Short mmCIF file of C-alpha atoms in Angstrom, two decimals:
data_model
loop_
_atom_site.label_atom_id
_atom_site.label_comp_id
_atom_site.label_asym_id
_atom_site.label_seq_id
_atom_site.Cartn_x
_atom_site.Cartn_y
_atom_site.Cartn_z
CA UNK A 9 47.57 -90.59 47.26
CA UNK A 10 50.79 -89.45 48.12
CA UNK A 11 52.92 -89.40 45.46
CA UNK A 12 54.16 -87.53 42.70
CA UNK A 13 54.06 -89.39 39.17
CA UNK A 14 55.93 -88.42 35.87
CA UNK A 15 55.65 -89.55 32.60
CA UNK A 16 57.73 -90.91 30.41
CA UNK A 17 60.22 -92.44 32.27
CA UNK A 18 62.77 -92.53 30.10
CA UNK A 19 62.63 -90.26 26.83
CA UNK A 20 64.94 -90.34 23.46
CA UNK A 21 64.72 -87.01 21.11
CA UNK A 22 66.15 -85.63 18.24
CA UNK A 23 67.15 -81.88 18.35
CA UNK A 24 64.25 -81.07 16.20
CA UNK A 25 61.94 -82.62 17.91
CA UNK A 26 58.87 -81.46 20.10
CA UNK A 27 58.09 -83.41 22.82
CA UNK A 28 56.57 -82.87 26.77
CA UNK A 29 57.20 -84.36 30.18
CA UNK A 30 54.22 -84.69 32.40
CA UNK A 31 53.64 -84.47 36.32
CA UNK A 32 50.73 -85.20 38.48
CA UNK A 33 50.21 -84.88 42.02
CA UNK A 34 47.07 -85.35 44.17
CA UNK A 35 48.04 -84.31 47.32
CA UNK A 36 46.18 -80.65 47.07
CA UNK A 37 49.71 -79.11 46.93
CA UNK A 38 49.97 -75.83 45.33
CA UNK A 39 53.14 -75.34 44.62
CA UNK A 40 55.24 -77.40 42.12
CA UNK A 41 58.73 -77.63 40.83
CA UNK A 42 60.80 -78.57 37.70
CA UNK A 43 64.44 -79.44 38.20
CA UNK A 44 67.27 -80.75 36.28
CA UNK A 45 69.45 -83.16 37.52
CA UNK A 46 72.82 -84.11 35.94
CA UNK A 47 74.78 -87.13 36.88
CA UNK A 48 76.30 -86.97 40.50
CA UNK A 49 75.06 -83.41 41.11
CA UNK A 50 72.14 -82.03 43.16
CA UNK A 51 69.02 -80.86 41.59
CA UNK A 52 69.26 -77.82 40.20
CA UNK A 53 65.84 -75.64 40.27
CA UNK A 54 64.30 -74.67 36.90
CA UNK A 55 60.97 -73.43 37.83
CA UNK A 56 58.28 -73.07 40.17
CA UNK A 57 54.59 -72.44 39.86
CA UNK A 58 52.65 -71.42 43.49
CA UNK A 59 48.87 -71.26 42.82
CA UNK A 60 49.23 -72.53 39.27
CA UNK A 61 51.24 -69.18 38.53
CA UNK A 62 54.96 -69.52 37.23
CA UNK A 63 56.41 -67.31 40.58
CA UNK A 64 60.29 -68.61 39.87
CA UNK A 65 62.24 -68.86 36.38
CA UNK A 66 65.78 -69.52 37.14
CA UNK A 67 67.01 -68.06 33.82
CA UNK A 68 66.15 -71.36 31.87
CA UNK A 69 66.31 -71.03 27.83
CA UNK A 70 63.31 -70.83 25.90
CA UNK A 71 63.41 -74.20 24.57
CA UNK A 72 62.01 -75.55 28.09
CA UNK A 73 58.22 -74.16 28.31
CA UNK A 74 56.41 -74.89 31.20
CA UNK A 75 52.94 -75.21 31.71
CA UNK A 76 50.65 -75.50 34.87
CA UNK A 77 47.18 -76.68 33.43
CA UNK A 78 45.82 -76.92 37.12
CA UNK A 79 46.33 -77.35 40.23
CA UNK A 80 47.56 -81.18 39.93
CA UNK A 81 49.10 -81.32 36.93
CA UNK A 82 52.70 -79.64 35.60
CA UNK A 83 53.81 -80.16 31.97
CA UNK A 84 57.68 -79.22 30.50
CA UNK A 85 57.27 -78.85 26.73
CA UNK A 86 60.67 -79.08 24.92
CA UNK A 87 61.59 -78.17 21.63
CA UNK A 88 64.69 -77.67 19.91
CA UNK A 89 66.94 -79.01 22.72
CA UNK A 90 70.65 -79.65 22.37
CA UNK A 91 72.80 -82.89 23.46
CA UNK A 92 73.74 -80.99 27.16
CA UNK A 93 70.04 -80.67 28.14
CA UNK A 94 70.20 -84.53 28.51
CA UNK A 95 69.52 -84.89 32.18
CA UNK A 96 67.21 -86.66 34.62
CA UNK A 97 64.16 -84.29 34.80
CA UNK A 98 62.72 -84.17 38.30
CA UNK A 99 58.98 -82.80 39.28
CA UNK A 100 58.48 -82.19 42.99
CA UNK A 101 55.37 -80.58 44.71
CA UNK A 102 55.10 -78.90 48.38
CA UNK A 103 51.95 -77.92 50.59
CA UNK A 104 52.99 -74.20 49.51
CA UNK A 105 55.80 -72.65 47.82
CA UNK A 106 59.14 -72.93 48.94
CA UNK A 107 59.66 -69.85 50.49
CA UNK A 108 57.26 -70.98 53.39
CA UNK A 109 59.93 -73.82 54.29
CA UNK A 110 57.51 -76.97 53.55
CA UNK A 111 59.58 -80.08 52.41
CA UNK A 112 59.25 -80.81 48.53
CA UNK A 113 57.99 -84.71 47.51
CA UNK A 114 59.55 -85.51 43.96
CA UNK A 115 58.36 -87.76 41.35
CA UNK A 116 60.84 -90.52 40.02
CA UNK A 117 62.09 -88.30 37.28
CA UNK A 118 62.11 -88.35 33.21
CA UNK A 119 65.25 -89.76 32.25
CA UNK A 120 65.93 -87.16 28.78
CA UNK A 121 68.48 -88.47 26.13
CA UNK A 122 68.84 -85.61 23.33
CA UNK A 123 70.81 -87.25 20.50
CA UNK B 21 74.89 -66.54 52.42
CA UNK B 22 72.74 -69.94 52.70
CA UNK B 23 75.02 -72.84 51.69
CA UNK B 24 74.90 -76.47 52.53
CA UNK B 25 78.42 -78.46 53.00
CA UNK B 26 78.56 -82.47 53.22
CA UNK B 27 81.39 -84.54 53.17
CA UNK B 28 82.47 -85.84 49.82
CA UNK B 29 81.91 -89.30 48.74
CA UNK B 30 81.70 -92.11 47.92
CA UNK B 31 81.78 -93.61 51.21
CA UNK B 32 82.46 -97.28 51.68
CA UNK B 33 81.07 -99.43 54.63
CA UNK B 34 80.29 -103.08 55.66
CA UNK B 35 76.83 -104.57 56.31
CA UNK B 36 76.15 -103.54 59.95
CA UNK B 37 78.57 -100.83 60.30
CA UNK B 38 77.77 -97.33 62.04
CA UNK B 39 77.43 -94.70 59.70
CA UNK B 40 77.66 -91.10 60.00
CA UNK B 41 77.62 -88.62 56.91
CA UNK B 42 78.28 -85.14 58.24
CA UNK B 43 76.69 -81.87 57.07
CA UNK B 44 77.28 -78.18 58.06
CA UNK B 45 75.09 -74.96 57.11
CA UNK B 46 75.19 -71.58 56.63
CA UNK B 47 71.68 -69.86 56.91
CA UNK B 48 70.11 -66.68 57.72
CA UNK B 49 67.42 -66.73 60.18
CA UNK B 50 65.96 -70.13 61.42
CA UNK B 51 65.93 -72.75 57.86
CA UNK B 52 64.24 -75.98 58.22
CA UNK B 53 66.51 -78.88 57.57
CA UNK B 54 66.20 -82.03 55.25
CA UNK B 55 67.90 -85.38 54.37
CA UNK B 56 66.84 -86.53 50.97
CA UNK B 57 68.20 -90.00 49.68
CA UNK B 58 68.30 -90.99 45.70
CA UNK B 59 68.26 -94.61 45.50
CA UNK B 60 69.85 -95.83 41.82
CA UNK B 61 67.51 -94.85 38.93
CA UNK B 62 65.06 -93.06 41.30
CA UNK B 63 63.96 -89.75 42.04
CA UNK B 64 64.60 -88.13 45.24
CA UNK B 65 62.59 -89.16 48.40
CA UNK B 66 62.65 -87.41 51.92
CA UNK B 67 64.00 -89.47 54.59
CA UNK B 68 63.65 -87.22 57.67
CA UNK B 69 63.16 -83.65 58.28
CA UNK B 70 63.54 -81.03 61.43
CA UNK B 71 62.10 -77.58 61.81
CA UNK B 72 63.77 -76.07 64.61
CA UNK B 73 66.93 -76.36 66.89
CA UNK B 74 67.55 -79.74 68.75
CA UNK B 75 64.65 -81.45 66.80
CA UNK B 76 65.48 -84.86 65.78
CA UNK B 77 64.15 -86.33 62.68
CA UNK B 78 64.05 -90.18 62.59
CA UNK B 79 62.98 -92.53 59.49
CA UNK B 80 64.08 -96.25 58.88
CA UNK B 81 66.57 -96.11 61.49
CA UNK B 82 68.29 -92.82 60.36
CA UNK B 83 68.33 -90.15 63.01
CA UNK B 84 69.76 -86.71 62.52
CA UNK B 85 69.73 -83.52 65.08
CA UNK B 86 69.05 -79.96 64.18
CA UNK B 87 72.41 -78.28 66.26
CA UNK B 88 72.39 -74.96 66.05
CA UNK B 89 75.12 -74.11 68.30
CA UNK B 90 77.23 -76.23 65.82
CA UNK B 91 75.31 -75.42 62.56
CA UNK B 92 75.05 -79.27 61.69
CA UNK B 93 72.68 -81.82 61.07
CA UNK B 94 74.91 -84.97 60.75
CA UNK B 95 73.12 -88.31 59.69
CA UNK B 96 73.50 -91.29 61.55
CA UNK B 97 72.35 -95.22 61.31
CA UNK B 98 74.02 -97.77 64.03
CA UNK B 99 73.61 -100.58 61.51
CA UNK B 100 73.72 -100.34 57.52
CA UNK B 101 72.37 -102.61 55.03
CA UNK B 102 73.34 -102.95 51.71
CA UNK B 103 69.87 -101.64 50.39
CA UNK B 104 71.29 -98.51 52.22
CA UNK B 105 72.81 -98.05 48.91
CA UNK B 106 71.97 -94.72 47.31
CA UNK B 107 73.38 -90.82 47.43
CA UNK B 108 72.07 -88.91 50.20
CA UNK B 109 71.47 -84.85 50.27
CA UNK B 110 71.70 -82.71 53.33
CA UNK B 111 69.02 -80.06 52.20
CA UNK B 112 68.07 -76.49 54.05
CA UNK B 113 65.04 -74.06 53.00
CA UNK B 114 65.53 -70.96 55.05
CA UNK B 115 62.41 -68.74 54.56
CA UNK B 116 61.83 -66.78 51.82
CA UNK B 117 64.46 -68.29 50.07
CA UNK B 118 64.93 -71.63 47.89
CA UNK B 119 66.34 -75.12 49.00
CA UNK B 120 69.38 -75.30 49.18
CA UNK B 121 71.28 -78.69 48.25
CA UNK B 122 74.01 -79.95 49.53
CA UNK B 123 76.70 -81.84 46.74
CA UNK B 124 75.29 -85.13 47.61
CA UNK B 125 77.08 -87.63 49.49
CA UNK B 126 77.41 -91.47 47.50
CA UNK B 127 77.05 -94.50 49.85
CA UNK B 128 78.36 -98.10 49.06
CA UNK B 129 77.40 -100.92 51.49
CA UNK B 130 79.61 -104.35 50.77
CA UNK B 131 77.80 -107.35 52.09
#
């Protein structure tokens, strides 16, 4: 299994809703990432988990809350989002954390729309 | 600092044309270099990589050579297809620093 899966593919939520994005990989990778991508822009790093511990938080607002229940799963909990948070949310994984210089494998993303 | 500069798009070519997308970088140390491709409505896929100077990465007819003397990693393909239409991101990962993406180049191939 050489892929990263993400669910749901699309999500529409109101500003008062609570929802979660899920990411899964079975490649034995020990680093997992959340990125936010706006249209026509490169991905922006949000969080990095290394060996199931949060190692990097790129000053992301607290309405985004990551969780890594085990080495294969990564969640992003969403609460009280704003319309400007609408974007493609990408999950990625790598054999070791990005400071090791290896390539990252990306999932297909969740297209989030906040009304 | 570390940065990636790639040519602005969109780039529009006819099918079977030769493709070059320029990418230059600044980095401390000896970074690994990557090209990622993003097809419409999808996530990023690793297209090719090179980990040291003079390495050539290749995949699906695409090639790029790690040129330390010119700090470049230009993407080339000899004959493009309509299915190559996508956004291409040049990226580098310096040791101890997070991955750095270029702004992306949108490629349109006309039949």
